[in-house]
Short mmCIF file of C-alpha atoms in Angstrom, two decimals:
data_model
loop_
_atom_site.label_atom_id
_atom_site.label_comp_id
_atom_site.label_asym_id
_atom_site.label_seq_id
_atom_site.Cartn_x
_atom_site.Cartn_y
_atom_site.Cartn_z
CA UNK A 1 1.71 57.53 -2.68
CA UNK A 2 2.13 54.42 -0.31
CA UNK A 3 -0.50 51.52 -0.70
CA UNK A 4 -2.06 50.88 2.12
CA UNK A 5 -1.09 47.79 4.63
CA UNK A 6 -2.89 44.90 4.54
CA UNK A 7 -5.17 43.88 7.86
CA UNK A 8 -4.43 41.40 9.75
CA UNK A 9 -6.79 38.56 8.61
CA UNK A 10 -5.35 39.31 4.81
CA UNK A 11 -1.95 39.16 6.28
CA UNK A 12 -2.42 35.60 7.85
CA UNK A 13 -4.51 34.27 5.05
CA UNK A 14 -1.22 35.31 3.09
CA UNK A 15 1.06 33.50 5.15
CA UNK A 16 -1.05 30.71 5.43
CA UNK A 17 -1.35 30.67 1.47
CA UNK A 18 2.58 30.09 1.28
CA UNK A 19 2.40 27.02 3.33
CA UNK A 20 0.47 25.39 0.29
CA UNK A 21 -2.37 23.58 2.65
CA UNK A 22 -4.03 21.38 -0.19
CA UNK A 23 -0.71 19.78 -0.65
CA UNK A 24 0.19 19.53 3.24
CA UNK A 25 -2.76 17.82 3.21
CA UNK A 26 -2.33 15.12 0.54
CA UNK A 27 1.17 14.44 2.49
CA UNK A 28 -0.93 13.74 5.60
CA UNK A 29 -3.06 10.70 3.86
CA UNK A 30 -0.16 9.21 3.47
CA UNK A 31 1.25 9.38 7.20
CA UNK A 32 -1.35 8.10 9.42
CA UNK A 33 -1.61 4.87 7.14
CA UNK A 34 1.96 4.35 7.70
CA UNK A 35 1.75 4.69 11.38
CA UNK A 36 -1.03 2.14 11.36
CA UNK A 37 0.97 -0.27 9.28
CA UNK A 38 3.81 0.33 12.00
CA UNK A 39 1.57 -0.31 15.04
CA UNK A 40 -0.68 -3.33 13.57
CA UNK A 41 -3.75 -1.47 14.74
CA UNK A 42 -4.23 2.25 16.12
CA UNK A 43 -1.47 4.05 17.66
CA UNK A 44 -2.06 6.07 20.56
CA UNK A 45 -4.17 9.50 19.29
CA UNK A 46 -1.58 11.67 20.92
CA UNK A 47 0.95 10.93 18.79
CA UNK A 48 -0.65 10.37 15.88
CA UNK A 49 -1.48 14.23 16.42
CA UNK A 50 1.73 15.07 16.97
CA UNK A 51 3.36 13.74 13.84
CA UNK A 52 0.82 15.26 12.02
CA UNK A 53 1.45 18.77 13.76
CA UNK A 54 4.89 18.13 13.32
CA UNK A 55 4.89 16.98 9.79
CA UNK A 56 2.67 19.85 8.55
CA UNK A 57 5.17 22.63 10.15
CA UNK A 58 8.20 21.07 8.21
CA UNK A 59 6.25 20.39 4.98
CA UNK A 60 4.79 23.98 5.71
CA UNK A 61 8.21 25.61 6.16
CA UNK A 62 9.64 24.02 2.84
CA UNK A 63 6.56 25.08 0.74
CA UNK A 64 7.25 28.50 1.98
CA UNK A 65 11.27 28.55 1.58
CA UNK A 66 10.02 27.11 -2.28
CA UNK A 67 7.63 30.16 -2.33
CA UNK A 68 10.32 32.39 -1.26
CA UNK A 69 12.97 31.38 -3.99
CA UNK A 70 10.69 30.81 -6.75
CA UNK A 71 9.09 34.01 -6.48
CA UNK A 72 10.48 35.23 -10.13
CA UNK A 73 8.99 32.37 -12.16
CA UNK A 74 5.71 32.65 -10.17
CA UNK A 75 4.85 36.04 -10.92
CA UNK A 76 5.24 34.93 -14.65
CA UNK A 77 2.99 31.64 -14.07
CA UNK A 78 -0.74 32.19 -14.27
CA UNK A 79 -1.09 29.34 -11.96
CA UNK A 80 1.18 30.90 -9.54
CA UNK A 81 1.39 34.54 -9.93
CA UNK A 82 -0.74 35.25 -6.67
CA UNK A 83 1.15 33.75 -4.51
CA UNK A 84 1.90 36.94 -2.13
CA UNK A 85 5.44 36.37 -2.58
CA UNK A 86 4.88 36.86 -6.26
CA UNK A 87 2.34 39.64 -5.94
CA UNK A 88 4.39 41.67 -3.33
CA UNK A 89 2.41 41.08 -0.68
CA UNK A 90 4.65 39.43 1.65
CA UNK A 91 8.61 40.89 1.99
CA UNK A 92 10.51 38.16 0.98
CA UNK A 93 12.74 38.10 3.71
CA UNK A 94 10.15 37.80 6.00
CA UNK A 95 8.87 34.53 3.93
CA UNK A 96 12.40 33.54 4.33
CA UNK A 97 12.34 33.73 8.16
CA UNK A 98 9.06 31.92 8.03
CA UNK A 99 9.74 29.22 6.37
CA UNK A 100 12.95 28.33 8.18
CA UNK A 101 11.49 29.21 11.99
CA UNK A 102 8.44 26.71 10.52
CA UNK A 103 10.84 23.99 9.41
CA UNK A 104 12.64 24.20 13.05
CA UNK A 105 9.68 24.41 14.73
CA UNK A 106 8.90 21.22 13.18
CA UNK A 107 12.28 19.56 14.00
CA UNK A 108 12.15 20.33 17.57
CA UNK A 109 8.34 19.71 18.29
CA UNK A 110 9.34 16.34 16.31
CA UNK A 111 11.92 15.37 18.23
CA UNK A 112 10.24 16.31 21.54
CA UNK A 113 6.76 14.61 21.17
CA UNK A 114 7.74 11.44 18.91
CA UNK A 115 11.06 10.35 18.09
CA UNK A 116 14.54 11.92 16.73
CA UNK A 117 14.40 9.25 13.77
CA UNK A 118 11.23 11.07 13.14
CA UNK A 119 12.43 14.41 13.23
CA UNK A 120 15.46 13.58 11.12
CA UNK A 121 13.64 12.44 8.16
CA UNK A 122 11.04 15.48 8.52
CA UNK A 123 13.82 17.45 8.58
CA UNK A 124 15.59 15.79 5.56
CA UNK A 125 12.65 15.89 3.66
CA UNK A 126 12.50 20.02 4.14
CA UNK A 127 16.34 20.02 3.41
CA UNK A 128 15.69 17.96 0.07
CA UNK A 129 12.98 20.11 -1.30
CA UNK A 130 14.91 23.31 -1.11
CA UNK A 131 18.03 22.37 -2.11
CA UNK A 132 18.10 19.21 -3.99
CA UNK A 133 14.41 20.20 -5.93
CA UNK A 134 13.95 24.09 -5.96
CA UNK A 135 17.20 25.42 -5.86
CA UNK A 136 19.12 22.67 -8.02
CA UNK A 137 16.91 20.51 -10.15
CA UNK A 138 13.29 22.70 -11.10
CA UNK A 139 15.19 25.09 -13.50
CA UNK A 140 18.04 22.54 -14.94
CA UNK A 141 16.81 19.37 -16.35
CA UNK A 142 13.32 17.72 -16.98
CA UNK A 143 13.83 15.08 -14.70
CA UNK A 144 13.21 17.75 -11.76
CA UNK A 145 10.06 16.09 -10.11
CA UNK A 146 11.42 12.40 -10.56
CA UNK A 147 14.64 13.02 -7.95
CA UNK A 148 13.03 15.84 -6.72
CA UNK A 149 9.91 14.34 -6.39
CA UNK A 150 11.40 12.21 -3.79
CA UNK A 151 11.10 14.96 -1.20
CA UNK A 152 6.91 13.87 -1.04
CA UNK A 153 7.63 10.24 -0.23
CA UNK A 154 8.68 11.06 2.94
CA UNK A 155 5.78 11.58 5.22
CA UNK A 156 5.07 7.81 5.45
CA UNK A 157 8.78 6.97 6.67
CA UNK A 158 8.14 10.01 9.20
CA UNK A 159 4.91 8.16 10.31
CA UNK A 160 6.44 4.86 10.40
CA UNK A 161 10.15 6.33 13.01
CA UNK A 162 7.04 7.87 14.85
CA UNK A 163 5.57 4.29 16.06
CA UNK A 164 9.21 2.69 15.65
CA UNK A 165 11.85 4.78 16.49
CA UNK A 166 13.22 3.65 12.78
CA UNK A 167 12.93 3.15 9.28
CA UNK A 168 11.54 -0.83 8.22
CA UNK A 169 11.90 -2.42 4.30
CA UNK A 170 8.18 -1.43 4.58
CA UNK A 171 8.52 2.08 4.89
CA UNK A 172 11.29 2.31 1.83
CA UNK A 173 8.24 0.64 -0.07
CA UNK A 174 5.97 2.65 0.75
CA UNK A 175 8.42 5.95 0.11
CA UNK A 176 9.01 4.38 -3.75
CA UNK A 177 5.20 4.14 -4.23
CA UNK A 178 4.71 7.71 -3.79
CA UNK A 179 8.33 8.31 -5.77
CA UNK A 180 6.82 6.32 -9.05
CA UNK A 181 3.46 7.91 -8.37
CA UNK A 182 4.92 11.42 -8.30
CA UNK A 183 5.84 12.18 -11.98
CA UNK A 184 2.80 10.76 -14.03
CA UNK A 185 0.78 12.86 -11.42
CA UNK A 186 2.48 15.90 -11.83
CA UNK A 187 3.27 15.21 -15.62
CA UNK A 188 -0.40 15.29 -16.10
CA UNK A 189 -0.41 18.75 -15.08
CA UNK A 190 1.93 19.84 -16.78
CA UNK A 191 0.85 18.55 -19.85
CA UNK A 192 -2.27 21.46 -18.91
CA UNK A 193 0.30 23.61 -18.23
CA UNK A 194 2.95 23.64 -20.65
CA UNK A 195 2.42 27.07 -21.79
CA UNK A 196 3.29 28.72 -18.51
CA UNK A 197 6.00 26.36 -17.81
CA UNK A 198 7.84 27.46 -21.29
CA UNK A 199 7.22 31.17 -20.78
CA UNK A 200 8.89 30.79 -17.21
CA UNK A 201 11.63 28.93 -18.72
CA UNK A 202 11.18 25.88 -16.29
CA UNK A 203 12.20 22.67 -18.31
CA UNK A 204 9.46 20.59 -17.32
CA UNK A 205 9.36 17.56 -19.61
CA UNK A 206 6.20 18.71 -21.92
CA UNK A 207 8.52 21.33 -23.06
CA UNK A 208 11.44 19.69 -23.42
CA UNK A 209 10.52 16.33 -24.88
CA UNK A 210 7.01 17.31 -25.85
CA UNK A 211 3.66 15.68 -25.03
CA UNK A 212 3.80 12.41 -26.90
CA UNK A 213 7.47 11.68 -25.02
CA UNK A 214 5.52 12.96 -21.56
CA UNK A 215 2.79 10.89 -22.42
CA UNK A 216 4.67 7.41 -23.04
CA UNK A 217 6.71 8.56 -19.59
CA UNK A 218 3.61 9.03 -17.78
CA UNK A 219 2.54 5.25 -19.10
CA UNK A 220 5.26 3.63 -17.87
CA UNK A 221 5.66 4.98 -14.79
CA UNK A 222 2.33 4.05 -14.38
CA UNK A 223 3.04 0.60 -14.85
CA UNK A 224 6.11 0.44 -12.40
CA UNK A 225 3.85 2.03 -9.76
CA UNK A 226 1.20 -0.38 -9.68
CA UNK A 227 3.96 -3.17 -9.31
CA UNK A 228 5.58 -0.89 -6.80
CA UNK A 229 2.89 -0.94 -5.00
CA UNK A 230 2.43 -4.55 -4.93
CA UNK A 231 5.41 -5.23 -3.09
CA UNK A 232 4.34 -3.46 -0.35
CA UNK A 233 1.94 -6.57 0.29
CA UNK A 234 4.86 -8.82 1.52
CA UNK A 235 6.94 -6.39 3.16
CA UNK A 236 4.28 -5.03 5.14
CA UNK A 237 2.75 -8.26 5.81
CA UNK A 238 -0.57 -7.17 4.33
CA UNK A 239 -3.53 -9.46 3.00
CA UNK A 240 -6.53 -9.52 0.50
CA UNK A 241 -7.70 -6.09 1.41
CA UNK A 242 -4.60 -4.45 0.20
CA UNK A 243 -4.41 -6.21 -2.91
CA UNK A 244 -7.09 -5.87 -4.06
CA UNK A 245 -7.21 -2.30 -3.63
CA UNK A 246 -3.77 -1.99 -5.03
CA UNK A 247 -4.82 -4.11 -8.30
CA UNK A 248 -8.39 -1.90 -8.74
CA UNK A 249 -7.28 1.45 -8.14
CA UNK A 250 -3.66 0.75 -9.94
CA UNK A 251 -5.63 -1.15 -12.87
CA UNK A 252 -7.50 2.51 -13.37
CA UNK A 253 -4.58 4.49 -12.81
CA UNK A 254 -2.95 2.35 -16.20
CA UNK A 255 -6.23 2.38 -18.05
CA UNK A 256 -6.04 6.86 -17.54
CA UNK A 257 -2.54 6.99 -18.38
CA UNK A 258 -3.02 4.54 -21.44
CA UNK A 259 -6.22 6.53 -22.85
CA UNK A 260 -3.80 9.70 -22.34
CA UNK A 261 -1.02 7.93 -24.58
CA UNK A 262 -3.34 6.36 -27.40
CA UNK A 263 -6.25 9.25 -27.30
CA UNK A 264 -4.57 12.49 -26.18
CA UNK A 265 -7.17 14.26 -28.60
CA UNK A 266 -10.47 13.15 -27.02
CA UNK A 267 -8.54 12.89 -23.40
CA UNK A 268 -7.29 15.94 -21.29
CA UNK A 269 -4.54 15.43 -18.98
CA UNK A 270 -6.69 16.49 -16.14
CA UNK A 271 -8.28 13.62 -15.75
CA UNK A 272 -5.54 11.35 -14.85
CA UNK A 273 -4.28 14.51 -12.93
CA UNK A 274 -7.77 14.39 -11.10
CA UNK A 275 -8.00 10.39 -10.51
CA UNK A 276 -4.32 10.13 -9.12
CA UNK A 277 -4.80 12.35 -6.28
CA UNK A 278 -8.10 10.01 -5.72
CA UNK A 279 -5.58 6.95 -6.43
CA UNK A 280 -3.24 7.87 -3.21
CA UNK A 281 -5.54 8.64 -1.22
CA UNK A 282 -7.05 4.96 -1.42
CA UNK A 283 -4.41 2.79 -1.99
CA UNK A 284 -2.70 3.99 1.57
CA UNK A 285 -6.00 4.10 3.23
CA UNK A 286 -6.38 0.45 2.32
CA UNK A 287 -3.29 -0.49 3.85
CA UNK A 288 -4.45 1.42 7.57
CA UNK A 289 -7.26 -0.49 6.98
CA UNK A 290 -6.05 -4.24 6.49
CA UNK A 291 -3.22 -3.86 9.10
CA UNK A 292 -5.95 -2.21 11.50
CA UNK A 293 -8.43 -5.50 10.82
CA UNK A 294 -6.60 -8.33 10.19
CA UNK A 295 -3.79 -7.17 12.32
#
């Protein structure tokens, strides 16, 4: 008996599904920012479209490469174990192919339609993912999302070599505010998920350490972020609108992660999960938005 083949919507819908869109999308918040930063106002719509084209093809192509080689401990995950890798669904060499033609794709579109510096770090970004995150770090030691982590702070630095042609002091800060934000955000979740992460045998830090150790991490690197963050004020050459942003959303993003540490009873992990994706969002739209008005 042979199951029957998939039509052609399900197949794209699958192939779309291993390009993890909600995340591509969170990378993208954090581009166009950057490229206003870069320009001191708007930069031209065309290529603000293409690095965002561009961008979401390479982070595309290294969510699906991720997909492809984690396949194994996805089928065991709850949270993961309909991925169509996991399920089947999608031959894994052919995710293979995908990902990679994606991630050159990417590279060359870069390169063509904003600049090689661009296309480098895109491409370095893919590179760091697979290699440095999913293939060496995710299964070996609990600090897997703070180096690996790194691989999501690059959009901004893509953004900025879009407008540029390089990389400013600037763009580094803004690359270590997503690298500090990165593991109390995902450290949240897997707080919620600890259970799946043991029975896949992934040493995320909840199992390793346990939750009061995850919870004091997730404090302090709360703490460095919001000062972080406020160095991005004088190397970007940003004003009042920035700061205060940066102080009121990065004052809440301490008073979460402290209510996690002293209350974890009464306070699920979701929450700060929840209000750091919220957190991102405006603390790099606020920087767009004091270079675009005050220049």
């Amino acid at each position: 008996m042979t199951l029957a083949r998939p039509d052609i919507a399900t197949t794209v819908r699958n192939y779309i599904s291993l390009t993890k869109p909600r995340i591509i999308s969170l990378l993208l918040i954090t581009t166009v920012p950057a490229m206003v930063v870069a320009q001191r106002g708007w930069p031209s719509t065309w290529l603000v479209l293409a690095t965002l084209v561009g961008g979401s093809l390479s982070a595309a192509g290294a969510n699906a490469i991720n997909c492809w080689y984690d396949r194994d401990i996805d089928a065991v995950m709850r949270r993961t174990q309909r991925r169509p890798l996991a399920t089947g669904e999608i031959e894994p060499a052919h995710g293979l192919i995908f990902g990679i033609t994606l991630g050159a794709v990417a590279f060359v579109f870069l390169w063509a339609t904003t600049t090689l510096a661009a296309a480098l770090l895109a491409l370095a970004a893919l590179l760091f993912y697979v290699f440095i995150y999913t293939i060496w770090l995710k299964r070996r030691t609990p600090q897997n999302i703070v180096i690996g982590g790194a691989a999501g702070a690059f959009p901004p630095m893509v953004g900025w070599a879009a407008v540029t042609g390089d990389i400013s002091i600037a763009s580094v800060v803004m690359f270590a505010i997503i690298f500090f934000w990165t593991p109390p955000h995902f450290w949240a979740l897997a707080l919620r998920l600890e259970g799946d992460y043991a029975e896949a045998g992934v040493p995320m830090l909840p199992v390793t350490n346990g939750p009061a150790y995850t919870r004091l991490q997730i404090l302090g690197y709360s703490v460095m972020l919001v000062a972080v963050s406020l160095v991005l004020g004088p190397a970007a050459h940003l004003s009042w609108i920035f700061y205060a942003s940066a102080l009121a959303t990065g004052g809440a993003f301490v008073f979460y992660a402290y209510q996690l540490f002293r209350s974890p009873e009464t306070t699920p992990p979701i929450r700060l999960y929840k209000y750091s994706l919220l957190y991102l969002a405006l603390v790099f739209t606020s920087m767009g938005v004091d270079a675009a008005i005050l220049g």
